[in-house]
Every structure is written in structure tokens, then in C-alpha cells.
Amino acid sequence: MAKILGGITTSHIPAVGNAIQKELYDDPYWKPFFDGYPKVHKWIQDNKPDYVINIYNDHGLGFFLDRMPTFAIGAAHEYKNEDEGWGLPSLDPFPGAPELSWHIIESMVADEFDITSCQELPVDHGFVVPMQLFWPGAPHHPDMPKTVPISANTVQHPIPTLKRALDFGRSLRKALLSFPEKDAKIVVLGTGGLSHQLDGQRAGFINKEFDQYCLENIVHNPDELTKISRMELVEKAGAQGTEFLMWMMMRGALGDDVTEITRNYHIPISNTAAGTLLLECAA
Amino acid sequence: MADMPAFDYHIDIPGTTIFDGKQAMKGYALNKMCYSFNKAENREAFKADEEAFMEKYGLNDQQKQAIRDRNVLGLIEAGGNIYYLAKFAGIFGLSVQDVGGLQTGRSTEEFKDYLKSQA
Ligand SMILES: [Fe+2]
């Protein structure tokens, strides 16, 4: 049976891709952000996951408003990174794991989660930037795991509730643990957040206090966070801070017993309060 | 489109437009055009003839005017979603800080300072 090693969350700001390309690791603006990753790199090197479940939110590349799935799971042999409209160079495709994808889809639909399966899914910065941060040189890192992308809708309301996101993760956990490949090692990512708002007269809004509350509780007390309503999430985390739902989905997949390995929090990167968290599952 | 007065599931958050079904219907043509800007050929076609491109996507007068004026708040008012509008802004090489400044009446530098002030 498969094993879930742990979960890693990170913000997925598009500007990070550019900073990586220019190797701005020691630049005064970027250093406090990039300093959050060496411990993650070491953990990945020590644990070498075979599969990475990348939970992110599409920002208008893979999906448009014509058909907007609340929860979509990739089921492809590979995932192409494509131009998001800014003409930036695209990365090479990421190798998929269709056997695992279909196992998850079968298991979760049987568990009464209604999933949209995707045999073609172009992946945007929400998926790609975390891969670059965790596996430098991705997708050509020598230990690059095979991947299953999962995208949740935060483009258009109604978005899922925090409880639904956590429950989704718990159902995903059952699916992963029952994957029949012997000793398969899996890591789960939750990307996006933390507080930020791009649009409206309130653009630029950041909420350190609320972010810290979320960071504190997500480690050992994620159910507490399900009390937050979606409108309250918009109000306190900012209109795009709703991406915290991905963190809740990841957290649900880890089970109750986790150890915090590292955490980083920095304001601002681009318009965002950037957060990183690595949680290891009990053996 | 006829308004849907009873169609409101939200609390009022100052300076924030909840992009819900109502906005998504209102802004469909505008967002569809901006979504097309994922492809370089569409960005080029827009630059070559903005009016014809807007016509092709069926933008209404309010949306067309907000596009002509590069009016970000006007585009949101007309049903635009920021993730698609970001692709429109990208045509002009605008960053999210530039866009933030435009919406809040700050210069880009002032907007960056505002972000930093919340650390
Ligand atoms: Fe995002």
C-alpha cells in the first residue's frame, strides 16, 4: 500500500517564476522568501517521494467560465505549461500518473465526491511555481515525482466551503492510502494564498493577524478553521486569499498526527503575504 | 441583460466585488475576450484593431468604453474578473502592482509602499 509522507504548502505568485529564472535568491527583496525553501529541499531529498499531488487553483488557463468545475482532477500522461497571456517562456511538460489519477477519481466518486476528470489540462503558475520552488529545475530535477494535479474553483463564487475543502482532503487521503502500488511514497501540495487582494478599491489588502491565525490552527486544529464562512474568508484573507482552501484540502489528506518541519511567512511578495509550511505525517 | 435584484448571497465588503453568477453573466463576453489573450495571436489581433476585436467578442458599450479607457475599476464594474483582466493588463506589460495602483489612486511606488506597510 502507498504511504503519505507529508504535505507542503506555498504561495504560487507568478513573479516567483521570473525571480527563479533570474536567480534572485540573494536579492534583498527576494531573500526572505527564498530562505523558506532549503529545509523543504532537504526534506524532499531525504524522503524522495514517488508521486506529488499538486492541489492548486487554475487562474484562467485550464478552465474558463463556460465550464467551471468545482473540483477537477487531471488524468493525463503529462501536463503542459502554457502561455498565460504574458508571453513568458513555458516549462517542459510534467509527467503524469494516470493510474493514480483514476484510482483517486474512482475512490473519491465512490466516496460521494463529484469529480470532473481531465484528460487534457494545461497547468498555470498555480501548479508550476510550487514545483519549481520545491524541485529546482522542474520538471528536469533528477528526483521529479510523477504528478496528479487537482484544481479547485476560486475564480467564481460560489466556491467550496472550508469544511468541504478539508473533507475533500480526508477523502483524498483514503484514496491515496488504498493505492495498491507497494511502498509508493506520496507528498501532497497545497498552493496559493495567503492573504491578498488584486481587485477593487481594496486591492493591496493583506491581513497578517488572520494569516497567523490560519497558520497556527491548520497544523493541529484544522477543524477550527471550518467555522470560517466563505464571505468571512473573502473579508479577512482578501478576495484572492480564498486560495487558502487549497491548504485546507492538503491538510485533510495528512491525517491527524503531523509534525511541523518548517514554516516561513513574509510580507510582501508581489501583492501577497507569502506563506510556506511543511508538515510531516507520523510514520 | 435584465438585472437580477433578488440574486444576492453576499455580505457587503467595501472595495470588493464578489465575482458570482451575476457578475459572471454580466461580464461573460468581456472575460471571454480576455481569456483569449492567453494566445499570442489573439493579443496581436487585438493590438492591430481593438474595435474589431471587441466587436467580434460581442462586448457591450460599457465594456468597450472601459477597455478603451484602460479603466480597471470600470472593467470590474462591467463584469470583468481580475484573473482574466490580468491577461488584458499583460498586453501593456502592467504588473499587479501597477494594476493595484490604478485601482486605488496610487502610483506604483506608493502602492508597493502600502503593501510593505502591512508587514
Ligand atoms: Fe493564485
GROMACS .gro file of C-alpha atoms and ligand atoms in nm:
model
  403
    1MET     CA    1   0.000   0.000   0.000
    2ALA     CA    2   0.100   0.359  -0.051
    3LYS     CA    3   0.225   0.596   0.213
    4ILE     CA    4   0.163   0.971   0.256
    5LEU     CA    5   0.491   1.128   0.363
    6GLY     CA    6   0.361   1.474   0.433
    7GLY     CA    7   0.229   1.795   0.288
    8ILE     CA    8   0.385   2.119   0.173
    9THR     CA    9   0.212   2.448   0.115
   10THR     CA   10   0.342   2.755  -0.057
   11SER     CA   11   0.222   3.072  -0.222
   12HIS     CA   12   0.244   3.048  -0.601
   13ILE     CA   13   0.291   3.409  -0.709
   14PRO     CA   14   0.366   3.439  -1.085
   15ALA     CA   15   0.660   3.676  -1.020
   16VAL     CA   16   0.841   3.391  -0.844
   17GLY     CA   17   0.893   3.213  -1.177
   18ASN     CA   18   1.069   3.521  -1.307
   19ALA     CA   19   1.280   3.556  -0.992
   20ILE     CA   20   1.389   3.192  -1.023
   21GLN     CA   21   1.480   3.242  -1.387
   22LYS     CA   22   1.694   3.542  -1.290
   23GLU     CA   23   1.833   3.361  -0.982
   24LEU     CA   24   1.742   3.645  -0.747
   25TYR     CA   25   1.786   3.422  -0.440
   26ASP     CA   26   2.010   3.669  -0.257
   27ASP     CA   27   1.838   3.983  -0.377
   28PRO     CA   28   1.724   4.180  -0.068
   29TYR     CA   29   1.360   4.178  -0.183
   30TRP     CA   30   1.353   3.804  -0.252
   31LYS     CA   31   1.589   3.658   0.009
   32PRO     CA   32   1.338   3.643   0.299
   33PHE     CA   33   1.108   3.449   0.067
   34PHE     CA   34   1.360   3.205  -0.079
   35ASP     CA   35   1.509   3.142   0.266
   36GLY     CA   36   1.194   2.943   0.339
   37TYR     CA   37   1.287   2.664   0.099
   38PRO     CA   38   1.624   2.498   0.185
   39LYS     CA   39   1.467   2.293   0.466
   40VAL     CA   40   1.198   2.180   0.224
   41HIS     CA   41   1.465   2.080  -0.028
   42LYS     CA   42   1.646   1.875   0.236
   43TRP     CA   43   1.326   1.701   0.343
   44ILE     CA   44   1.241   1.615  -0.016
   45GLN     CA   45   1.594   1.487  -0.073
   46ASP     CA   46   1.576   1.270   0.240
   47ASN     CA   47   1.232   1.133   0.158
   48LYS     CA   48   1.226   1.120  -0.223
   49PRO     CA   49   0.852   1.099  -0.294
   50ASP     CA   50   0.744   0.895  -0.598
   51TYR     CA   51   0.425   1.095  -0.653
   52VAL     CA   52   0.321   1.454  -0.593
   53ILE     CA   53  -0.045   1.550  -0.565
   54ASN     CA   54  -0.046   1.917  -0.662
   55ILE     CA   55  -0.359   2.089  -0.527
   56TYR     CA   56  -0.384   2.434  -0.683
   57ASN     CA   57  -0.640   2.668  -0.832
   58ASP     CA   58  -0.646   2.744  -1.201
   59HIS     CA   59  -0.643   3.118  -1.282
   60GLY     CA   60  -0.799   3.114  -1.630
   61LEU     CA   61  -0.570   2.891  -1.833
   62GLY     CA   62  -0.710   2.538  -1.790
   63PHE     CA   63  -1.069   2.645  -1.740
   64PHE     CA   64  -1.294   2.929  -1.847
   65LEU     CA   65  -1.637   3.038  -1.723
   66ASP     CA   66  -1.810   2.834  -1.994
   67ARG     CA   67  -1.750   2.521  -1.783
   68MET     CA   68  -1.619   2.574  -1.434
   69PRO     CA   69  -1.560   2.259  -1.230
   70THR     CA   70  -1.563   2.299  -0.854
   71PHE     CA   71  -1.313   2.013  -0.816
   72ALA     CA   72  -1.116   1.886  -1.115
   73ILE     CA   73  -0.857   1.609  -1.122
   74GLY     CA   74  -0.605   1.562  -1.400
   75ALA     CA   75  -0.593   1.215  -1.554
   76ALA     CA   76  -0.331   1.260  -1.823
   77HIS     CA   77   0.010   1.119  -1.915
   78GLU     CA   78   0.157   1.467  -1.899
   79TYR     CA   79   0.062   1.825  -1.818
   80LYS     CA   80   0.167   2.112  -2.037
   81ASN     CA   81   0.252   2.453  -1.902
   82GLU     CA   82   0.121   2.714  -2.147
   83ASP     CA   83   0.135   3.088  -2.205
   84GLU     CA   84  -0.099   3.261  -1.960
   85GLY     CA   85  -0.108   3.576  -2.166
   86TRP     CA   86   0.216   3.733  -2.050
   87GLY     CA   87   0.438   3.570  -2.312
   88LEU     CA   88   0.668   3.414  -2.052
   89PRO     CA   89   0.863   3.105  -2.158
   90SER     CA   90   0.672   2.784  -2.078
   91LEU     CA   91   0.831   2.494  -1.893
   92ASP     CA   92   0.850   2.147  -2.044
   93PRO     CA   93   0.558   1.912  -1.966
   94PHE     CA   94   0.530   1.748  -1.626
   95PRO     CA   95   0.497   1.368  -1.623
   96GLY     CA   96   0.157   1.245  -1.506
   97ALA     CA   97   0.050   0.932  -1.321
   98PRO     CA   98  -0.280   0.831  -1.485
   99GLU     CA   99  -0.308   0.506  -1.286
  100LEU     CA  100  -0.301   0.703  -0.965
  101SER     CA  101  -0.533   0.971  -1.108
  102TRP     CA  102  -0.801   0.717  -1.198
  103HIS     CA  103  -0.758   0.539  -0.867
  104ILE     CA  104  -0.824   0.868  -0.687
  105ILE     CA  105  -1.122   0.950  -0.911
  106GLU     CA  106  -1.275   0.603  -0.860
  107SER     CA  107  -1.223   0.616  -0.487
  108MET     CA  108  -1.349   0.970  -0.435
  109VAL     CA  109  -1.657   0.936  -0.653
  110ALA     CA  110  -1.740   0.614  -0.464
  111ASP     CA  111  -1.694   0.826  -0.151
  112GLU     CA  112  -1.958   1.065  -0.294
  113PHE     CA  113  -1.732   1.348  -0.412
  114ASP     CA  114  -1.837   1.462  -0.759
  115ILE     CA  115  -1.518   1.499  -0.958
  116THR     CA  116  -1.451   1.641  -1.303
  117SER     CA  117  -1.184   1.427  -1.471
  118CYS     CA  118  -0.949   1.595  -1.718
  119GLN     CA  119  -0.752   1.413  -1.986
  120GLU     CA  120  -0.612   1.744  -2.104
  121LEU     CA  121  -0.529   2.012  -1.854
  122PRO     CA  122  -0.287   2.296  -1.928
  123VAL     CA  123  -0.132   2.399  -1.597
  124ASP     CA  124  -0.062   2.758  -1.496
  125HIS     CA  125   0.161   2.930  -1.237
  126GLY     CA  126  -0.052   2.790  -0.953
  127PHE     CA  127   0.078   2.444  -1.038
  128VAL     CA  128   0.416   2.524  -1.187
  129VAL     CA  129   0.569   2.775  -0.944
  130PRO     CA  130   0.547   2.540  -0.641
  131MET     CA  131   0.708   2.262  -0.846
  132GLN     CA  132   0.994   2.498  -0.935
  133LEU     CA  133   1.030   2.605  -0.573
  134PHE     CA  134   1.040   2.251  -0.433
  135TRP     CA  135   1.222   2.071  -0.717
  136PRO     CA  136   1.464   2.327  -0.863
  137GLY     CA  137   1.494   2.280  -1.239
  138ALA     CA  138   1.148   2.120  -1.257
  139PRO     CA  139   1.039   1.922  -1.445
  140HIS     CA  140   1.401   1.815  -1.510
  141HIS     CA  141   1.501   1.771  -1.146
  142PRO     CA  142   1.652   1.418  -1.116
  143ASP     CA  143   1.404   1.322  -0.842
  144MET     CA  144   1.100   1.482  -1.004
  145PRO     CA  145   0.798   1.273  -0.893
  146LYS     CA  146   0.512   1.188  -1.124
  147THR     CA  147   0.218   1.416  -1.062
  148VAL     CA  148  -0.158   1.437  -1.027
  149PRO     CA  149  -0.295   1.794  -1.046
  150ILE     CA  150  -0.612   1.879  -0.857
  151SER     CA  151  -0.771   2.218  -0.916
  152ALA     CA  152  -1.044   2.376  -0.705
  153ASN     CA  153  -1.252   2.671  -0.821
  154THR     CA  154  -1.170   3.004  -0.658
  155VAL     CA  155  -1.235   3.212  -0.972
  156GLN     CA  156  -1.611   3.235  -0.943
  157HIS     CA  157  -1.842   3.222  -0.643
  158PRO     CA  158  -1.987   3.004  -0.507
  159ILE     CA  159  -1.653   2.850  -0.410
  160PRO     CA  160  -1.634   2.542  -0.185
  161THR     CA  161  -1.665   2.589   0.190
  162LEU     CA  162  -1.362   2.541   0.415
  163LYS     CA  163  -1.529   2.234   0.560
  164ARG     CA  164  -1.579   2.087   0.216
  165ALA     CA  165  -1.213   2.152   0.134
  166LEU     CA  166  -1.097   1.974   0.449
  167ASP     CA  167  -1.338   1.686   0.386
  168PHE     CA  168  -1.211   1.665   0.029
  169GLY     CA  169  -0.861   1.618   0.165
  170ARG     CA  170  -0.981   1.347   0.403
  171SER     CA  171  -1.145   1.158   0.119
  172LEU     CA  172  -0.831   1.206  -0.092
  173ARG     CA  173  -0.633   1.053   0.194
  174LYS     CA  174  -0.845   0.737   0.186
  175ALA     CA  175  -0.790   0.717  -0.189
  176LEU     CA  176  -0.414   0.760  -0.164
  177LEU     CA  177  -0.367   0.511   0.119
  178SER     CA  178  -0.555   0.246  -0.078
  179PHE     CA  179  -0.344   0.289  -0.393
  180PRO     CA  180  -0.219  -0.066  -0.450
  181GLU     CA  181   0.138   0.016  -0.557
  182LYS     CA  182   0.358  -0.131  -0.284
  183ASP     CA  183   0.558   0.126  -0.083
  184ALA     CA  184   0.462   0.415  -0.312
  185LYS     CA  185   0.560   0.739  -0.138
  186ILE     CA  186   0.332   1.037  -0.187
  187VAL     CA  187   0.360   1.406  -0.099
  188VAL     CA  188   0.063   1.643  -0.117
  189LEU     CA  189   0.095   2.012  -0.207
  190GLY     CA  190  -0.149   2.291  -0.126
  191THR     CA  191  -0.064   2.605  -0.322
  192GLY     CA  192  -0.180   2.966  -0.315
  193GLY     CA  193  -0.253   3.225  -0.050
  194LEU     CA  194  -0.203   3.363   0.196
  195SER     CA  195  -0.391   3.694   0.229
  196HIS     CA  196  -0.404   3.911  -0.082
  197GLN     CA  197  -0.644   4.106  -0.296
  198LEU     CA  198  -0.576   4.205  -0.656
  199ASP     CA  199  -0.902   4.375  -0.747
  200GLY     CA  200  -1.113   4.671  -0.648
  201GLN     CA  201  -1.054   4.975  -0.430
  202ARG     CA  202  -0.937   4.735  -0.160
  203ALA     CA  203  -0.655   4.600  -0.382
  204GLY     CA  204  -0.336   4.552  -0.184
  205PHE     CA  205  -0.516   4.434   0.128
  206ILE     CA  206  -0.307   4.198   0.343
  207ASN     CA  207  -0.402   4.061   0.687
  208LYS     CA  208  -0.110   3.935   0.894
  209GLU     CA  209  -0.315   3.862   1.202
  210PHE     CA  210  -0.561   3.643   1.015
  211ASP     CA  211  -0.283   3.461   0.829
  212GLN     CA  212  -0.111   3.383   1.158
  213TYR     CA  213  -0.438   3.250   1.297
  214CYS     CA  214  -0.474   3.021   0.995
  215LEU     CA  215  -0.110   2.906   1.014
  216GLU     CA  216  -0.144   2.830   1.386
  217ASN     CA  217  -0.463   2.631   1.352
  218ILE     CA  218  -0.402   2.443   1.031
  219VAL     CA  219  -0.123   2.240   1.191
  220HIS     CA  220  -0.308   2.073   1.480
  221ASN     CA  221  -0.657   2.215   1.477
  222PRO     CA  222  -0.782   2.244   1.117
  223ASP     CA  223  -1.145   2.176   1.214
  224GLU     CA  224  -1.144   2.508   1.398
  225LEU     CA  225  -1.094   2.680   1.062
  226THR     CA  226  -1.409   2.524   0.915
  227LYS     CA  227  -1.606   2.774   1.126
  228ILE     CA  228  -1.489   3.049   0.892
  229SER     CA  229  -1.761   3.125   0.636
  230ARG     CA  230  -1.666   3.191   0.275
  231MET     CA  231  -1.766   3.557   0.292
  232GLU     CA  232  -1.562   3.591   0.610
  233LEU     CA  233  -1.269   3.436   0.424
  234VAL     CA  234  -1.302   3.697   0.147
  235GLU     CA  235  -1.331   3.973   0.404
  236LYS     CA  236  -1.035   3.865   0.617
  237ALA     CA  237  -0.800   3.700   0.366
  238GLY     CA  238  -0.882   3.925   0.069
  239ALA     CA  239  -1.067   3.836  -0.248
  240GLN     CA  240  -0.786   3.609  -0.373
  241GLY     CA  241  -0.690   3.490  -0.025
  242THR     CA  242  -0.967   3.235  -0.076
  243GLU     CA  243  -0.684   3.022  -0.216
  244PHE     CA  244  -0.639   2.912   0.145
  245LEU     CA  245  -0.892   2.644   0.050
  246MET     CA  246  -0.602   2.455  -0.117
  247TRP     CA  247  -0.421   2.449   0.216
  248MET     CA  248  -0.730   2.301   0.379
  249MET     CA  249  -0.756   2.033   0.110
  250MET     CA  250  -0.391   1.940   0.158
  251ARG     CA  251  -0.430   1.936   0.534
  252GLY     CA  252  -0.720   1.693   0.519
  253ALA     CA  253  -0.503   1.445   0.330
  254LEU     CA  254  -0.243   1.427   0.606
  255GLY     CA  255  -0.444   1.272   0.889
  256ASP     CA  256  -0.448   1.395   1.248
  257ASP     CA  257  -0.092   1.322   1.352
  258VAL     CA  258   0.156   1.563   1.190
  259THR     CA  259   0.484   1.726   1.284
  260GLU     CA  260   0.573   2.074   1.164
  261ILE     CA  261   0.917   2.065   0.999
  262THR     CA  262   0.943   2.425   0.881
  263ARG     CA  263   0.740   2.737   0.826
  264ASN     CA  264   0.803   3.073   0.663
  265TYR     CA  265   0.592   3.387   0.635
  266HIS     CA  266   0.685   3.708   0.459
  267ILE     CA  267   0.509   4.031   0.355
  268PRO     CA  268   0.504   4.124   0.073
  269ILE     CA  269   0.597   3.925  -0.234
  270SER     CA  270   0.424   4.095  -0.520
  271ASN     CA  271   0.076   4.176  -0.376
  272THR     CA  272   0.075   3.879  -0.142
  273ALA     CA  273   0.158   3.763   0.209
  274ALA     CA  274   0.373   3.463   0.121
  275GLY     CA  275   0.347   3.154   0.338
  276THR     CA  276   0.525   2.818   0.334
  277LEU     CA  277   0.461   2.523   0.562
  278LEU     CA  278   0.596   2.168   0.566
  279LEU     CA  279   0.410   1.908   0.770
  280GLU     CA  280   0.536   1.553   0.806
  281CYS     CA  281   0.293   1.267   0.866
  282ALA     CA  282   0.350   1.024   1.151
  283ALA     CA  283   0.529   0.713   1.027
  284MET     CA  284  -2.916   4.161  -1.962
  285ALA     CA  285  -3.201   4.210  -1.719
  286ASP     CA  286  -3.085   4.269  -1.365
  287MET     CA  287  -3.148   4.001  -1.105
  288PRO     CA  288  -3.235   4.210  -0.799
  289ALA     CA  289  -3.301   3.920  -0.562
  290PHE     CA  290  -2.984   3.747  -0.668
  291ASP     CA  291  -2.752   3.826  -0.380
  292TYR     CA  292  -2.591   3.576  -0.146
  293HIS     CA  293  -2.321   3.802  -0.009
  294ILE     CA  294  -2.228   4.043   0.260
  295ASP     CA  295  -2.105   4.389   0.166
  296ILE     CA  296  -1.726   4.416   0.176
  297PRO     CA  297  -1.615   4.772   0.093
  298GLY     CA  298  -1.392   4.798  -0.215
  299THR     CA  299  -1.461   4.438  -0.308
  300THR     CA  300  -1.683   4.297  -0.582
  301ILE     CA  301  -1.779   3.936  -0.525
  302PHE     CA  302  -1.744   3.766  -0.862
  303ASP     CA  303  -2.054   3.548  -0.852
  304GLY     CA  304  -2.300   3.414  -1.106
  305LYS     CA  305  -2.450   3.756  -1.157
  306GLN     CA  306  -2.114   3.917  -1.237
  307ALA     CA  307  -2.009   3.615  -1.442
  308MET     CA  308  -2.313   3.652  -1.665
  309LYS     CA  309  -2.274   4.028  -1.691
  310GLY     CA  310  -1.907   4.004  -1.783
  311TYR     CA  311  -1.911   3.691  -1.996
  312ALA     CA  312  -1.817   3.849  -2.329
  313LEU     CA  313  -1.550   4.069  -2.172
  314ASN     CA  314  -1.395   3.781  -1.981
  315LYS     CA  315  -1.411   3.558  -2.285
  316MET     CA  316  -1.216   3.815  -2.483
  317CYS     CA  317  -0.957   3.847  -2.207
  318TYR     CA  318  -0.931   3.469  -2.179
  319SER     CA  319  -0.847   3.460  -2.550
  320PHE     CA  320  -0.539   3.674  -2.469
  321ASN     CA  321  -0.373   3.358  -2.337
  322LYS     CA  322  -0.277   3.309  -2.702
  323ALA     CA  323  -0.022   3.544  -2.858
  324GLU     CA  324  -0.209   3.551  -3.190
  325ASN     CA  325  -0.515   3.698  -3.017
  326ARG     CA  326  -0.306   3.957  -2.834
  327GLU     CA  327  -0.163   4.061  -3.170
  328ALA     CA  328  -0.506   4.072  -3.333
  329PHE     CA  329  -0.636   4.293  -3.051
  330LYS     CA  330  -0.342   4.530  -3.082
  331ALA     CA  331  -0.391   4.550  -3.459
  332ASP     CA  332  -0.759   4.650  -3.434
  333GLU     CA  333  -0.906   4.688  -3.087
  334GLU     CA  334  -1.253   4.790  -3.203
  335ALA     CA  335  -1.293   4.498  -3.443
  336PHE     CA  336  -1.166   4.257  -3.180
  337MET     CA  337  -1.412   4.382  -2.917
  338GLU     CA  338  -1.693   4.363  -3.173
  339LYS     CA  339  -1.603   4.004  -3.256
  340TYR     CA  340  -1.642   3.906  -2.890
  341GLY     CA  341  -1.968   4.097  -2.853
  342LEU     CA  342  -1.868   4.340  -2.579
  343ASN     CA  343  -2.138   4.586  -2.475
  344ASP     CA  344  -2.081   4.963  -2.482
  345GLN     CA  345  -1.989   4.984  -2.115
  346GLN     CA  346  -1.727   4.713  -2.156
  347LYS     CA  347  -1.588   4.863  -2.476
  348GLN     CA  348  -1.552   5.204  -2.316
  349ALA     CA  349  -1.376   5.062  -2.010
  350ILE     CA  350  -1.135   4.877  -2.239
  351ARG     CA  351  -1.067   5.194  -2.441
  352ASP     CA  352  -1.008   5.388  -2.119
  353ARG     CA  353  -0.789   5.113  -1.964
  354ASN     CA  354  -1.020   5.164  -1.667
  355VAL     CA  355  -0.968   4.867  -1.435
  356LEU     CA  356  -1.241   4.958  -1.186
  357GLY     CA  357  -1.474   5.020  -1.481
  358LEU     CA  358  -1.391   4.677  -1.620
  359ILE     CA  359  -1.474   4.515  -1.286
  360GLU     CA  360  -1.797   4.713  -1.273
  361ALA     CA  361  -1.875   4.581  -1.622
  362GLY     CA  362  -1.840   4.223  -1.500
  363GLY     CA  363  -1.467   4.164  -1.552
  364ASN     CA  364  -1.289   3.908  -1.337
  365ILE     CA  365  -0.941   4.007  -1.225
  366TYR     CA  366  -0.778   3.680  -1.335
  367TYR     CA  367  -0.888   3.740  -1.695
  368LEU     CA  368  -0.830   4.115  -1.674
  369ALA     CA  369  -0.471   4.038  -1.571
  370LYS     CA  370  -0.420   3.897  -1.920
  371PHE     CA  371  -0.550   4.223  -2.068
  372ALA     CA  372  -0.313   4.419  -1.842
  373GLY     CA  373  -0.032   4.190  -1.957
  374ILE     CA  374  -0.067   4.318  -2.313
  375PHE     CA  375   0.059   4.653  -2.186
  376GLY     CA  376   0.323   4.500  -1.964
  377LEU     CA  377   0.145   4.612  -1.647
  378SER     CA  378   0.232   4.432  -1.323
  379VAL     CA  379  -0.020   4.358  -1.048
  380GLN     CA  380   0.131   4.649  -0.855
  381ASP     CA  381   0.065   4.880  -1.150
  382VAL     CA  382  -0.293   4.750  -1.161
  383GLY     CA  383  -0.323   4.789  -0.783
  384GLY     CA  384  -0.207   5.148  -0.808
  385LEU     CA  385  -0.452   5.225  -1.089
  386GLN     CA  386  -0.743   5.097  -0.879
  387THR     CA  387  -0.650   5.271  -0.557
  388GLY     CA  388  -0.539   5.607  -0.691
  389ARG     CA  389  -0.175   5.547  -0.601
  390SER     CA  390   0.140   5.546  -0.806
  391THR     CA  391   0.301   5.204  -0.841
  392GLU     CA  392   0.567   5.305  -0.588
  393GLU     CA  393   0.303   5.426  -0.342
  394PHE     CA  394   0.117   5.100  -0.387
  395LYS     CA  395   0.434   4.899  -0.317
  396ASP     CA  396   0.493   5.104  -0.003
  397TYR     CA  397   0.137   5.032   0.106
  398LEU     CA  398   0.200   4.658   0.066
  399LYS     CA  399   0.520   4.682   0.269
  400SER     CA  400   0.349   4.885   0.541
  401GLN     CA  401   0.134   4.580   0.627
  402ALA     CA  402   0.434   4.359   0.716
  403FE      FE  403  -0.313   3.237  -0.718
   0.00000   0.00000   0.00000
